[in-house]
Each structure stands twice: as structure tokens, then as C-alpha cells.
């Protein structure tokens, strides 16, 4: 009996202390303001840092304290921006969904190489050495730094071993664009219909020597297909939705491109 008593005393004391802590936690807890709780509840939870803050909770706190503007959450997009505006009693601007795109369609076997790189599997490391081993110094280095940087697994390789972004999975955080040393990955509006899948500004004659699929700046998309939205500058074609005056000409540009570097992506 004397052995049981200490255990009973300890159990009773533990119960009393536990109850005391529970009461103290309830009484002394710092209650969050209702608006902040609502802001936190609508955040996507990606914690990608695209907004410039450590995570979703930090951004919600910054908006609540009016230290950050509404609309910086790219994964949440326009839906989250509008909800934030309602909670804060502000009119939120429309936020356009953005997605990453790899502006290079050259498979590893479709572009020449100046030497054989045998270093770290990292694009930034490879770019330090003569801007990479490929003859095209503005194309995708293909070592997958962007794949490792993507927080949602939206970047991988296609059947030709080219780096590819799955637009349906992309949250538009921009981490892949930030880490790409050649700026081959850029953010474009999700609603954009066409792209020129090349990043090379060399003259066409040079491009032909080392790349089978690079833009040669021939100007057919701009001159033959008036109002298509395509223009050539510094030997490289590009597409701007704002320049489109005839959508049929945009489609015609896709068919007219001699190197098939213009792609319809929607």
C-alpha cells in the first residue's frame, strides 16, 4: 500500500498541473484579430516566397498591418486577391495568372557543343565555364536547376530530354526564372496563345551552324503575317498579345515559320 501512495500523489499532482496549464493557456492566449485569421485561412499554403515574404502567414500579417499590398500572391492569383480586398475593405486590382515557359526547344542532340562539360549538375555552375558547353550561349543548359527549384514539381523533362514546364501545375512563383543563368525561363500570362521558343540573338547564319531549331530572325512572321503580333528585334522574333490585330494571321505565322519555332501553347 505504501508503494502505491507516491504514484497516486504524482498522478493527482500531474492532473492538477495539467488542468492549470490548460486554463492558463486559454486565459493568457493572445487572440488574433478576426481579419488576420480570415486572411490566413484563404492563403494557398504554398509558402513559395514569391510575394517577398517568408511564407503565407507572413504575407497575411503584412497585408493585415498594411505593410504589403494586396495581389502579391501568385499561387492564389486573382481569386485570393479579391478575397483579400473584401476582408480588408479595399478594392483589389485584377491579378493575371502567370506561368513559366522555357524559351528554348533545342533537344540536347539538336544543338552543337564547344566542349564536354563534366562538372556539377547545376546550370549556374556550368555557366561559369564559358557560359556552358553548348555553342548556343543563350539557350537552355539543361542541367535542371529549375527542376530542383520548383516547389510544386511543375518542371520536368519531355520525351526528347528537354526541360519542360507543365503549365497546369505551375503556380507562377517565378523561382525557376530567378535561378536560370541564361534567363531562358520567363514568366508569361497564362492566357497567352503563342510564343517564340527561342532565346538566341545571334544572326541567322550563325544559328544555322549549331542549332537545328533556333530562330533565324527571317522576319516572315512579322512581314508576311501582318497583324500577327510577332516582331523581330536583334535577330530574334517575339510575340506580344497587345500587337495582335488579326488572330488568323497569328495562326498563319505558326504555319509559316520555316524552323517551326513559333508554338501555339493554349
One Martini backbone bead per residue (centre of mass of N, CA, C, O) as a GRO file, in nm:
protein
  266
    1UNK     BB    1   0.057   0.062  -0.021
    2UNK     BB    2   0.309   0.257   0.011
    3UNK     BB    3   0.378   0.238  -0.300
    4UNK     BB    4   0.112   0.368  -0.425
    5UNK     BB    5   0.092   0.659  -0.312
    6UNK     BB    6   0.304   0.814  -0.488
    7UNK     BB    7   0.155   0.762  -0.758
    8UNK     BB    8  -0.105   0.907  -0.682
    9UNK     BB    9   0.018   1.184  -0.622
   10UNK     BB   10   0.145   1.228  -0.902
   11UNK     BB   11  -0.120   1.205  -1.064
   12UNK     BB   12  -0.266   1.440  -0.925
   13UNK     BB   13  -0.057   1.658  -0.983
   14UNK     BB   14  -0.063   1.625  -1.291
   15UNK     BB   15  -0.361   1.701  -1.322
   16UNK     BB   16  -0.347   1.982  -1.196
   17UNK     BB   17  -0.127   2.100  -1.383
   18UNK     BB   18  -0.274   2.048  -1.650
   19UNK     BB   19  -0.522   2.220  -1.583
   20UNK     BB   20  -0.365   2.481  -1.535
   21UNK     BB   21  -0.244   2.504  -1.822
   22UNK     BB   22  -0.512   2.511  -1.976
   23UNK     BB   23  -0.620   2.767  -1.843
   24UNK     BB   24  -0.380   2.952  -1.910
   25UNK     BB   25  -0.396   2.923  -2.216
   26UNK     BB   26  -0.681   3.046  -2.240
   27UNK     BB   27  -0.632   3.319  -2.080
   28UNK     BB   28  -0.332   3.404  -2.223
   29UNK     BB   29  -0.411   3.408  -2.498
   30UNK     BB   30  -0.355   3.545  -2.813
   31UNK     BB   31  -0.576   3.711  -2.997
   32UNK     BB   32  -0.674   3.720  -3.304
   33UNK     BB   33  -0.773   3.884  -3.547
   34UNK     BB   34  -1.020   3.830  -3.765
   35UNK     BB   35  -0.882   3.925  -4.030
   36UNK     BB   36  -0.625   3.754  -4.003
   37UNK     BB   37  -0.764   3.479  -4.000
   38UNK     BB   38  -0.893   3.512  -4.278
   39UNK     BB   39  -0.635   3.551  -4.440
   40UNK     BB   40  -0.503   3.277  -4.364
   41UNK     BB   41  -0.743   3.090  -4.473
   42UNK     BB   42  -0.694   3.182  -4.797
   43UNK     BB   43  -0.433   3.067  -4.823
   44UNK     BB   44  -0.255   2.825  -5.013
   45UNK     BB   45   0.028   2.712  -4.868
   46UNK     BB   46   0.305   2.726  -5.038
   47UNK     BB   47   0.550   2.897  -4.936
   48UNK     BB   48   0.734   3.039  -5.185
   49UNK     BB   49   0.800   3.372  -5.173
   50UNK     BB   50   0.686   3.556  -5.413
   51UNK     BB   51   0.591   3.804  -5.226
   52UNK     BB   52   0.858   3.848  -5.015
   53UNK     BB   53   0.793   3.635  -4.801
   54UNK     BB   54   0.831   3.360  -4.595
   55UNK     BB   55   0.506   3.334  -4.610
   56UNK     BB   56   0.173   3.327  -4.581
   57UNK     BB   57   0.155   3.443  -4.292
   58UNK     BB   58   0.341   3.687  -4.341
   59UNK     BB   59   0.166   3.817  -4.562
   60UNK     BB   60  -0.095   3.845  -4.404
   61UNK     BB   61   0.029   4.030  -4.187
   62UNK     BB   62   0.119   4.257  -4.385
   63UNK     BB   63  -0.165   4.324  -4.487
   64UNK     BB   64  -0.298   4.379  -4.212
   65UNK     BB   65  -0.064   4.611  -4.150
   66UNK     BB   66  -0.007   4.763  -4.426
   67UNK     BB   67   0.294   4.653  -4.560
   68UNK     BB   68   0.122   4.524  -4.797
   69UNK     BB   69   0.002   4.442  -5.093
   70UNK     BB   70  -0.236   4.341  -5.287
   71UNK     BB   71  -0.142   4.069  -5.521
   72UNK     BB   72   0.136   3.884  -5.451
   73UNK     BB   73  -0.017   3.610  -5.487
   74UNK     BB   74   0.033   3.385  -5.735
   75UNK     BB   75  -0.111   3.118  -5.654
   76UNK     BB   76  -0.389   3.266  -5.586
   77UNK     BB   77  -0.439   3.510  -5.739
   78UNK     BB   78  -0.735   3.666  -5.798
   79UNK     BB   79  -0.905   3.527  -5.580
   80UNK     BB   80  -0.732   3.614  -5.333
   81UNK     BB   81  -0.730   3.918  -5.387
   82UNK     BB   82  -1.038   3.963  -5.361
   83UNK     BB   83  -1.066   3.851  -5.072
   84UNK     BB   84  -0.874   4.050  -4.942
   85UNK     BB   85  -1.034   4.303  -5.015
   86UNK     BB   86  -1.288   4.230  -4.855
   87UNK     BB   87  -1.157   4.206  -4.575
   88UNK     BB   88  -1.010   4.507  -4.597
   89UNK     BB   89  -1.191   4.711  -4.765
   90UNK     BB   90  -1.080   4.680  -5.066
   91UNK     BB   91  -0.975   4.746  -5.389
   92UNK     BB   92  -0.888   4.499  -5.609
   93UNK     BB   93  -0.688   4.415  -5.843
   94UNK     BB   94  -0.635   4.257  -6.117
   95UNK     BB   95  -0.498   3.924  -6.150
   96UNK     BB   96  -0.267   3.770  -6.349
   97UNK     BB   97  -0.189   3.478  -6.461
   98UNK     BB   98   0.115   3.300  -6.432
   99UNK     BB   99   0.379   3.141  -6.635
  100UNK     BB  100   0.615   2.926  -6.718
  101UNK     BB  101   0.879   2.940  -6.980
  102UNK     BB  102   1.074   2.768  -7.224
  103UNK     BB  103   1.301   2.945  -7.448
  104UNK     BB  104   1.364   2.630  -7.559
  105UNK     BB  105   1.372   2.353  -7.819
  106UNK     BB  106   1.647   2.217  -7.773
  107UNK     BB  107   1.777   1.936  -7.793
  108UNK     BB  108   2.071   1.795  -7.710
  109UNK     BB  109   2.091   1.683  -8.031
  110UNK     BB  110   2.031   2.000  -8.164
  111UNK     BB  111   2.313   2.103  -8.043
  112UNK     BB  112   2.606   2.232  -8.018
  113UNK     BB  113   2.951   2.175  -7.897
  114UNK     BB  114   3.258   2.290  -7.749
  115UNK     BB  115   3.234   2.087  -7.502
  116UNK     BB  116   3.277   1.874  -7.216
  117UNK     BB  117   3.082   1.867  -6.946
  118UNK     BB  118   3.218   1.770  -6.596
  119UNK     BB  119   3.012   1.863  -6.356
  120UNK     BB  120   2.787   2.005  -6.204
  121UNK     BB  121   2.432   1.969  -6.174
  122UNK     BB  122   2.447   2.299  -6.272
  123UNK     BB  123   2.384   2.584  -6.440
  124UNK     BB  124   2.559   2.795  -6.285
  125UNK     BB  125   2.820   2.632  -6.295
  126UNK     BB  126   2.837   2.603  -6.607
  127UNK     BB  127   2.830   2.916  -6.680
  128UNK     BB  128   3.119   2.989  -6.576
  129UNK     BB  129   3.206   2.802  -6.823
  130UNK     BB  130   3.166   2.965  -7.103
  131UNK     BB  131   2.846   2.947  -7.076
  132UNK     BB  132   2.893   2.666  -7.146
  133UNK     BB  133   2.899   2.390  -7.383
  134UNK     BB  134   2.726   2.532  -7.571
  135UNK     BB  135   2.707   2.717  -7.858
  136UNK     BB  136   2.464   2.821  -7.724
  137UNK     BB  137   2.459   3.109  -7.496
  138UNK     BB  138   2.109   3.129  -7.464
  139UNK     BB  139   2.033   2.856  -7.379
  140UNK     BB  140   1.958   2.564  -7.251
  141UNK     BB  141   2.152   2.369  -7.028
  142UNK     BB  142   1.987   2.112  -6.888
  143UNK     BB  143   2.054   2.056  -6.554
  144UNK     BB  144   1.796   2.136  -6.352
  145UNK     BB  145   1.764   2.382  -6.152
  146UNK     BB  146   1.458   2.434  -6.192
  147UNK     BB  147   1.356   2.163  -6.093
  148UNK     BB  148   1.466   2.203  -5.798
  149UNK     BB  149   1.311   2.487  -5.747
  150UNK     BB  150   1.041   2.367  -5.770
  151UNK     BB  151   0.770   2.340  -5.532
  152UNK     BB  152   0.553   2.153  -5.741
  153UNK     BB  153   0.661   1.984  -5.992
  154UNK     BB  154   0.633   2.144  -6.294
  155UNK     BB  155   0.926   2.037  -6.369
  156UNK     BB  156   1.076   1.870  -6.655
  157UNK     BB  157   1.092   1.608  -6.896
  158UNK     BB  158   1.077   1.512  -7.203
  159UNK     BB  159   1.118   1.281  -7.461
  160UNK     BB  160   1.385   1.480  -7.549
  161UNK     BB  161   1.512   1.607  -7.276
  162UNK     BB  162   1.354   1.856  -7.223
  163UNK     BB  163   1.273   2.128  -7.064
  164UNK     BB  164   0.954   2.135  -6.882
  165UNK     BB  165   0.636   2.300  -6.841
  166UNK     BB  166   0.354   2.258  -6.640
  167UNK     BB  167   0.098   2.478  -6.651
  168UNK     BB  168  -0.115   2.335  -6.461
  169UNK     BB  169   0.103   2.346  -6.207
  170UNK     BB  170   0.179   2.626  -6.217
  171UNK     BB  171   0.212   2.913  -5.974
  172UNK     BB  172   0.407   3.166  -6.046
  173UNK     BB  173   0.671   3.223  -5.858
  174UNK     BB  174   0.969   3.238  -6.026
  175UNK     BB  175   1.214   3.056  -5.936
  176UNK     BB  176   1.317   2.955  -6.212
  177UNK     BB  177   1.384   3.236  -6.333
  178UNK     BB  178   1.594   3.318  -6.114
  179UNK     BB  179   1.801   3.062  -6.162
  180UNK     BB  180   1.843   3.130  -6.456
  181UNK     BB  181   2.130   3.232  -6.626
  182UNK     BB  182   1.985   3.277  -6.933
  183UNK     BB  183   1.680   3.350  -6.926
  184UNK     BB  184   1.487   3.120  -7.049
  185UNK     BB  185   1.302   3.160  -6.813
  186UNK     BB  186   0.969   3.290  -6.826
  187UNK     BB  187   0.706   3.504  -6.758
  188UNK     BB  188   0.366   3.444  -6.857
  189UNK     BB  189   0.067   3.460  -6.955
  190UNK     BB  190  -0.169   3.215  -6.941
  191UNK     BB  191  -0.340   3.342  -7.194
  192UNK     BB  192  -0.129   3.293  -7.388
  193UNK     BB  193  -0.092   3.157  -7.720
  194UNK     BB  194   0.209   3.254  -7.802
  195UNK     BB  195   0.549   3.151  -7.900
  196UNK     BB  196   0.906   3.191  -7.905
  197UNK     BB  197   1.130   2.911  -7.880
  198UNK     BB  198   1.361   3.147  -7.816
  199UNK     BB  199   1.694   3.320  -7.702
  200UNK     BB  200   1.847   3.398  -7.969
  201UNK     BB  201   2.067   3.680  -8.110
  202UNK     BB  202   2.181   3.563  -8.343
  203UNK     BB  203   2.250   3.517  -8.643
  204UNK     BB  204   2.123   3.303  -8.867
  205UNK     BB  205   2.394   3.186  -8.976
  206UNK     BB  206   2.490   3.095  -8.692
  207UNK     BB  207   2.255   2.921  -8.597
  208UNK     BB  208   2.272   2.703  -8.825
  209UNK     BB  209   2.549   2.572  -8.723
  210UNK     BB  210   2.421   2.475  -8.406
  211UNK     BB  211   2.096   2.489  -8.480
  212UNK     BB  212   1.788   2.332  -8.582
  213UNK     BB  213   1.559   2.538  -8.403
  214UNK     BB  214   1.636   2.823  -8.431
  215UNK     BB  215   1.608   3.147  -8.463
  216UNK     BB  216   1.673   3.357  -8.774
  217UNK     BB  217   1.520   3.631  -8.829
  218UNK     BB  218   1.345   3.648  -9.110
  219UNK     BB  219   1.034   3.789  -9.076
  220UNK     BB  220   0.774   3.637  -9.165
  221UNK     BB  221   0.584   3.684  -8.919
  222UNK     BB  222   0.583   3.999  -8.969
  223UNK     BB  223   0.557   4.047  -9.294
  224UNK     BB  224   0.349   3.821  -9.391
  225UNK     BB  225   0.192   3.851  -9.093
  226UNK     BB  226  -0.013   4.079  -9.046
  227UNK     BB  227  -0.114   4.120  -8.712
  228UNK     BB  228   0.016   3.871  -8.533
  229UNK     BB  229   0.237   3.985  -8.296
  230UNK     BB  230   0.503   3.983  -8.451
  231UNK     BB  231   0.861   4.049  -8.387
  232UNK     BB  232   1.184   4.177  -8.486
  233UNK     BB  233   1.477   4.171  -8.264
  234UNK     BB  234   1.790   4.101  -8.274
  235UNK     BB  235   1.725   3.826  -8.448
  236UNK     BB  236   1.443   3.803  -8.274
  237UNK     BB  237   1.149   3.671  -8.215
  238UNK     BB  238   0.826   3.793  -8.093
  239UNK     BB  239   0.541   3.804  -7.865
  240UNK     BB  240   0.239   4.026  -7.863
  241UNK     BB  241  -0.084   4.065  -7.776
  242UNK     BB  242  -0.101   4.382  -7.832
  243UNK     BB  243  -0.032   4.336  -8.161
  244UNK     BB  244  -0.300   4.206  -8.220
  245UNK     BB  245  -0.533   4.222  -8.520
  246UNK     BB  246  -0.501   3.908  -8.635
  247UNK     BB  247  -0.555   3.584  -8.550
  248UNK     BB  248  -0.507   3.443  -8.825
  249UNK     BB  249  -0.211   3.543  -8.852
  250UNK     BB  250  -0.103   3.389  -8.612
  251UNK     BB  251  -0.154   3.110  -8.734
  252UNK     BB  252   0.012   3.161  -8.992
  253UNK     BB  253   0.288   3.192  -8.849
  254UNK     BB  254   0.315   2.902  -8.757
  255UNK     BB  255   0.317   2.783  -9.052
  256UNK     BB  256   0.556   2.980  -9.173
  257UNK     BB  257   0.772   2.880  -9.001
  258UNK     BB  258   1.070   2.726  -9.099
  259UNK     BB  259   1.145   2.615  -8.780
  260UNK     BB  260   0.906   2.583  -8.577
  261UNK     BB  261   0.931   2.805  -8.322
  262UNK     BB  262   0.635   2.852  -8.330
  263UNK     BB  263   0.389   2.838  -8.060
  264UNK     BB  264   0.100   2.683  -7.951
  265UNK     BB  265  -0.017   2.681  -7.594
  266UNK     BB  266  -0.358   2.646  -7.587
   0.00000   0.00000   0.00000
